[in-house]
Short mmCIF file of C-alpha atoms in Angstrom, two decimals:
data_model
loop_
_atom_site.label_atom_id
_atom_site.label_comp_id
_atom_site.label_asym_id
_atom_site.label_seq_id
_atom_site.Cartn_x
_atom_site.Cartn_y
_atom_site.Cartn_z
CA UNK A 211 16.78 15.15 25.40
CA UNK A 212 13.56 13.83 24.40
CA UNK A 213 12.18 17.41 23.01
CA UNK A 214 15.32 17.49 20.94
CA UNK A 215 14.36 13.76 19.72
CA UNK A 216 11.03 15.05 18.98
CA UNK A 217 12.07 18.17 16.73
CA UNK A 218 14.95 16.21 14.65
CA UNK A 219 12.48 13.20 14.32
CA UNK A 220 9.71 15.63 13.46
CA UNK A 221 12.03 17.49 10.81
CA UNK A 222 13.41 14.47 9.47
CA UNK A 223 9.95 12.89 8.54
CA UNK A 224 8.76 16.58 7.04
CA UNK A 225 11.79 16.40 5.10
CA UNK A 226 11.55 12.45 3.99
CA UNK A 227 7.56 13.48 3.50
CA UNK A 228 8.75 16.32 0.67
CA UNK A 229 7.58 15.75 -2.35
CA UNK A 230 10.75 15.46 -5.41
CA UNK A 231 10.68 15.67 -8.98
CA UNK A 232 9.71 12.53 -10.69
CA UNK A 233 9.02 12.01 -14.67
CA UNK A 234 6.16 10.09 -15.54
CA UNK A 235 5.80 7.38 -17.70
CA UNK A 236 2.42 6.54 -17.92
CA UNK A 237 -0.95 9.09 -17.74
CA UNK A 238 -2.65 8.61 -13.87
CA UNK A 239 -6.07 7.70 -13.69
CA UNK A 240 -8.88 10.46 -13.16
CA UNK A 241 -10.09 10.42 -9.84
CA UNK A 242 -13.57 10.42 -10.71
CA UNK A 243 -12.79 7.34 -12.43
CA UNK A 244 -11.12 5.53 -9.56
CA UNK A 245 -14.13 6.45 -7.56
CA UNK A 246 -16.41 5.33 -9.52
CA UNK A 247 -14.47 1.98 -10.04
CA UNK A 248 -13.59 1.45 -6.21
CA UNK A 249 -15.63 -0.39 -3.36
CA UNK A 250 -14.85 -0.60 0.73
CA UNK A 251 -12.41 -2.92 1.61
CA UNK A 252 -10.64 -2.11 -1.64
CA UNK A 253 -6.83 -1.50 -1.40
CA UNK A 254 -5.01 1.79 -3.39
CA UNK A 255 -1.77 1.39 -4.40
CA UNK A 256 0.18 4.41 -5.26
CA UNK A 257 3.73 5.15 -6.89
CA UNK A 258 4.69 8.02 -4.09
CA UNK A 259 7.10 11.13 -5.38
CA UNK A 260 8.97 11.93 -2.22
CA UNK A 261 11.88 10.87 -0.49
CA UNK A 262 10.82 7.87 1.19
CA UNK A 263 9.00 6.80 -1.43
CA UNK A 264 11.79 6.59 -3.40
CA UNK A 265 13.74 4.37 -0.63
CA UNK A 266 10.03 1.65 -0.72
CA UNK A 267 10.03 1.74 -4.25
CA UNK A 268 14.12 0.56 -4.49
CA UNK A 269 13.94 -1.85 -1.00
CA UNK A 270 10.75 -3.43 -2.84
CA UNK A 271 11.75 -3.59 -6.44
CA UNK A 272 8.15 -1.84 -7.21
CA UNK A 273 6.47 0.45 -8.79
CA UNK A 274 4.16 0.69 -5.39
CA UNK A 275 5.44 2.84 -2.48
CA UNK A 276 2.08 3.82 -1.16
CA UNK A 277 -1.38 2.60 0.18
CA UNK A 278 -4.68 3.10 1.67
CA UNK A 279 -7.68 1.90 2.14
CA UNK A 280 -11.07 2.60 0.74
CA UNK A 281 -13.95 2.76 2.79
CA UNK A 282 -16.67 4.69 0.87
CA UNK A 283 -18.93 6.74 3.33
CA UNK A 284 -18.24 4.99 6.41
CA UNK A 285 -16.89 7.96 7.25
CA UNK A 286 -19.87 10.10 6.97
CA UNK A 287 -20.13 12.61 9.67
CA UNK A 288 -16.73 11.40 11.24
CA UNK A 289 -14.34 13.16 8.78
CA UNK A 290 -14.46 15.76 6.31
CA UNK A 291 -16.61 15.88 3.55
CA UNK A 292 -15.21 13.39 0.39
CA UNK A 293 -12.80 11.32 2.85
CA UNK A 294 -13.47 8.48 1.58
CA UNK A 295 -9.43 6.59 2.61
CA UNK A 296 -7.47 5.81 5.51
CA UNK A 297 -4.03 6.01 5.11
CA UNK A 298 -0.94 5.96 7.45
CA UNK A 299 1.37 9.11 7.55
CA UNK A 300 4.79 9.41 8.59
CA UNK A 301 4.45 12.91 10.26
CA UNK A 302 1.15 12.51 10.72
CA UNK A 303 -0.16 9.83 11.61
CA UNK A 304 -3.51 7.26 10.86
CA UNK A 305 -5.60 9.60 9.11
CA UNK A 306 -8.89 9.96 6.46
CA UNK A 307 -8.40 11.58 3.73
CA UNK A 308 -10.28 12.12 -0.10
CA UNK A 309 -9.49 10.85 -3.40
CA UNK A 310 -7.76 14.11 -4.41
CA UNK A 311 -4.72 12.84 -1.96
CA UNK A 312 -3.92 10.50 -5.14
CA UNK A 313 -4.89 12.87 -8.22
CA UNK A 314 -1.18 13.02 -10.44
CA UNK A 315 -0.17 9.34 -8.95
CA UNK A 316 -0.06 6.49 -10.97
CA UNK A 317 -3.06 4.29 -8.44
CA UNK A 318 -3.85 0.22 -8.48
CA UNK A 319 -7.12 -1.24 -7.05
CA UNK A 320 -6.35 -4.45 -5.20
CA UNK A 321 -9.76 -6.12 -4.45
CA UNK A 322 -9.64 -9.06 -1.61
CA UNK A 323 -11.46 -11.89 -3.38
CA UNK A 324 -14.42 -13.55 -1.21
CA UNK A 325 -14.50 -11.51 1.29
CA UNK A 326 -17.36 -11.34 3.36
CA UNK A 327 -19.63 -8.45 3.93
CA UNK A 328 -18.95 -9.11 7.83
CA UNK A 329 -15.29 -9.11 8.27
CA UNK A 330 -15.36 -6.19 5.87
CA UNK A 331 -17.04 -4.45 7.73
CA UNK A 332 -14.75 -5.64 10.67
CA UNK A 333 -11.57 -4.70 8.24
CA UNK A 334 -13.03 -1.23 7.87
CA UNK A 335 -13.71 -0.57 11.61
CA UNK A 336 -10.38 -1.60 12.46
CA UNK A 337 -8.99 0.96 10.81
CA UNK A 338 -11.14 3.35 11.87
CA UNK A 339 -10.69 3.19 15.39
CA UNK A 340 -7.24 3.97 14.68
CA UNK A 341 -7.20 7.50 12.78
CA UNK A 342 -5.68 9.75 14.91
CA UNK A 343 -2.79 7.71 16.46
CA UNK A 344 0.33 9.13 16.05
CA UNK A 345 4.17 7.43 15.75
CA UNK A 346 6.81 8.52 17.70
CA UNK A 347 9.18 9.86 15.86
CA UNK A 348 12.04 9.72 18.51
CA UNK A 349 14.11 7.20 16.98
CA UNK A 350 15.68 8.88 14.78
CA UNK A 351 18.06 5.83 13.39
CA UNK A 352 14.81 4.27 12.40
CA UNK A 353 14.01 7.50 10.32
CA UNK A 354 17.27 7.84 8.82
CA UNK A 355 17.29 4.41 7.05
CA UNK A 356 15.43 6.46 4.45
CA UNK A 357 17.96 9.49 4.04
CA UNK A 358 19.67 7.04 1.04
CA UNK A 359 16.93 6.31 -1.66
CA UNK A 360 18.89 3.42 -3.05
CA UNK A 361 20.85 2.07 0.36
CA UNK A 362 23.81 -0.30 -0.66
CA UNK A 363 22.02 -3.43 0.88
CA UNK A 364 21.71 -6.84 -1.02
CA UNK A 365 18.49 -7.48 -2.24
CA UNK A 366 17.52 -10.50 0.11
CA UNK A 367 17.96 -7.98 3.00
CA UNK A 368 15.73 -5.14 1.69
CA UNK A 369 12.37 -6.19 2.94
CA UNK A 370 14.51 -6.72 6.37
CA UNK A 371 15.13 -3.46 5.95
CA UNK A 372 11.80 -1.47 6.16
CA UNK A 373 10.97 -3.46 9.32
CA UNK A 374 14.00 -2.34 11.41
CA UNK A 375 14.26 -0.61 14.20
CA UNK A 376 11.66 0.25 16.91
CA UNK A 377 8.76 -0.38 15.38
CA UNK A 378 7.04 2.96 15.57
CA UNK A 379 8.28 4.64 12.05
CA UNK A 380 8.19 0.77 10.73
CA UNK A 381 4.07 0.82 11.60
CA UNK A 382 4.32 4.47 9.84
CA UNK A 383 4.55 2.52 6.73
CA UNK A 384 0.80 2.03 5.32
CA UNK A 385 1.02 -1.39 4.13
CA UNK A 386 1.40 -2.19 7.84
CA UNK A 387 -1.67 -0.77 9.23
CA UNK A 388 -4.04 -2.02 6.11
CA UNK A 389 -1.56 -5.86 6.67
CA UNK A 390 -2.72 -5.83 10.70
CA UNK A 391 -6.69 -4.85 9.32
CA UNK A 392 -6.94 -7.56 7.20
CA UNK A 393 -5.36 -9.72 9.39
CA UNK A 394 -7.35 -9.41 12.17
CA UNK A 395 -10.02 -11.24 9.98
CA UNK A 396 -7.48 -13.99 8.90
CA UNK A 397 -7.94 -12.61 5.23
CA UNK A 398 -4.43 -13.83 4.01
CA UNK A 399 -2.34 -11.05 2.16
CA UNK A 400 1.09 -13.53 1.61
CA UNK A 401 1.16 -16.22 4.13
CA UNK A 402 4.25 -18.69 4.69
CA UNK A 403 3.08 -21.83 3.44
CA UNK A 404 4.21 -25.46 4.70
CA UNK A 405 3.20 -28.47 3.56
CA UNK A 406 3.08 -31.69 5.16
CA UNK A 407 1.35 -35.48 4.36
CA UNK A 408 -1.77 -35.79 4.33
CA UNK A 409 -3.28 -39.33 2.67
CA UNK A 410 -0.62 -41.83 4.92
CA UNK A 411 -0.29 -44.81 2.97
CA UNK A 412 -3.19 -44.78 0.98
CA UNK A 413 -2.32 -41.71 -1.07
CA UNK A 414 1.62 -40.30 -0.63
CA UNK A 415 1.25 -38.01 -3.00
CA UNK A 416 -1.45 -36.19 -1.21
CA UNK A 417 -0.73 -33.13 1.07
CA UNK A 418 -1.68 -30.33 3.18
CA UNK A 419 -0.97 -27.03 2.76
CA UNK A 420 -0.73 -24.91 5.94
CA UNK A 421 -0.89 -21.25 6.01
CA UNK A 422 1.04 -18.96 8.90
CA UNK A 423 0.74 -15.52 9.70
CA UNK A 424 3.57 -13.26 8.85
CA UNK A 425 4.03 -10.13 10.70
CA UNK A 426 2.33 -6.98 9.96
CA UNK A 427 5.48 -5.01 9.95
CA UNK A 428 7.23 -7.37 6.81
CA UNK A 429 4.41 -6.05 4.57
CA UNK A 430 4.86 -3.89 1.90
CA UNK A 431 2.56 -2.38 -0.36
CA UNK A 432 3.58 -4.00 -3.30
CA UNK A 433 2.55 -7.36 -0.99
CA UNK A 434 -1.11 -6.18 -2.08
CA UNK A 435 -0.08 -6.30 -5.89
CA UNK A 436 1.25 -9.80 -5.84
CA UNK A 437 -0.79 -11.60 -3.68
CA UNK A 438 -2.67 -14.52 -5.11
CA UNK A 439 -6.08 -13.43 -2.88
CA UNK A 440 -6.70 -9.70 -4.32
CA UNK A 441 -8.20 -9.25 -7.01
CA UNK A 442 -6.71 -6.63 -10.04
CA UNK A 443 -9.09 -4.06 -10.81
CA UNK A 444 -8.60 -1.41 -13.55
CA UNK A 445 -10.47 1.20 -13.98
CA UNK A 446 -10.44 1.91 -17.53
CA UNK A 447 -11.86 -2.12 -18.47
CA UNK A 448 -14.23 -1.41 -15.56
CA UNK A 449 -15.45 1.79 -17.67
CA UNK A 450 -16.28 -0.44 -20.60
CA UNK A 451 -13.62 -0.38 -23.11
CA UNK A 452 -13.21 0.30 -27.07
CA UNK A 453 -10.09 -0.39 -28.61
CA UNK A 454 -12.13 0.86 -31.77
CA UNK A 455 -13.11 4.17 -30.20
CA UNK A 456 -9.44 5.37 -29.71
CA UNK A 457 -8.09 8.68 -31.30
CA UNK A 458 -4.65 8.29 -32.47
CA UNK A 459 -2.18 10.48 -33.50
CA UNK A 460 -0.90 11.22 -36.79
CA UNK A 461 2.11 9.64 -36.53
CA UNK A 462 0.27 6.61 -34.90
CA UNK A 463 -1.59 6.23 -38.03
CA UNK A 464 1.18 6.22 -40.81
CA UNK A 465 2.42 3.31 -38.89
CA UNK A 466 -0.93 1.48 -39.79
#
């Protein structure tokens, strides 16, 4: 039973992996440019083509189905030459890979703000140590959440969703594995927030604000897009940019 589990779990995430036709609406950036724009500890978002990244995009409401993180040339004589990410796969795993994964995608940069040069160091190591580990692919009903791109679930249930199930195919998800590196450093992504008094009589207005953890597995990459603690960067203002030095169109400029 469990080699049968394995080959239908295996085909299903080949087949969920697949890439499917998707028009674009907006021109990717060159990955020379992202390179030259990106620094470690630096999460890549990226708007996926396949079929599961079609089922992220609609349970999130984003653009974002995909990310990894960059670690520059910490992986120097571990990996293959120009892997320069680390990215969670569905079929296969934690792995590295270079910037040419992301060449056609529309791509983010979400830079954690503050962050020290020691726990990102201790951000990229975690994730290090875990390239190679694979997710079992057994549970197939976790798998097949994903066969519907737009599931008929209300929207305060979607996030629920994704983190169904066993676990395993949840933690296949990327968001997770980058969520648990940067939370082993307390670097918040989206905390819960309470509040509670804080001045007593002398000041009621006055309060605390108290951050908890959320789990890894409720994290999405489009998490890394809103969160108040990373930092936007685009690659094109990073470039130094001209409004002036634009070349229009023809019909661009009997409009002016």
């Amino acid at each position: 039973m469990g080699l049968v589990l394995d080959r239908l779990g295996n085909w299903l995430g080949r087949m969920l992996s697949r890439p499917v036709h998707v028009h674009g609406s907006a021109a990717p950036t060159p990955p020379e440019l992202l390179l030259a724009c990106l620094r470690p500890g630096d999460v890549l978002l990226a708007e996926g083509h396949s079929r599961i990244s079609s089922a992220i995009k609609y349970l999130t409401q984003s653009t974002w189905s995909h990310a990894a993180l960059f670690v520059g040339d910490a992986l120097a004589g571990r990996a293959p030459d120009g892997h320069c990410f680390i990215e969670a796969d569905i079929v296969d795993g934690v792995r590295s890979v270079g910037v040419a994964r992301f060449e056609g995608l529309l791509t983010r940069i979400c830079r954690p703000s503050g962050l020290t040069d020691t726990d990102r160091e201790r951000v990229l190591a975690f994730a290090i140590e875990r390239i190679g580990l694979q997710y079992d692919l057994r549970n197939v009903l976790d798998l097949a959440r994903y066969l519907l791109p737009t599931p008929p679930v209300p929207q305060r249930f979607r996030r629920r969703l994704i983190a169904l199930g066993s676990g395993d195919p949840t933690r296949a998800i990327c968001s997770t594995l980058i969520a648990q590196a940067f939370q082993s450093v307390h670097y918040p992504i989206l905390p819960a927030i309470s509040r509670q008094a804080a001045g007593g009589s002398q000041c009621p207005a006055c309060v605390d604000e108290i951050l908890h953890v959320r789990n890894y597995s409720l994290f999405t990459p489009r998490d890394f897009d809103v969160s108040p603690y990373f930092e936007i960067v685009k690659p094109s203002l990073e470039s130094g940019f001209d409004y002036r030095r634009l070349h229009w169109g023809e019909a661009q400029k009997l409009t002016q």
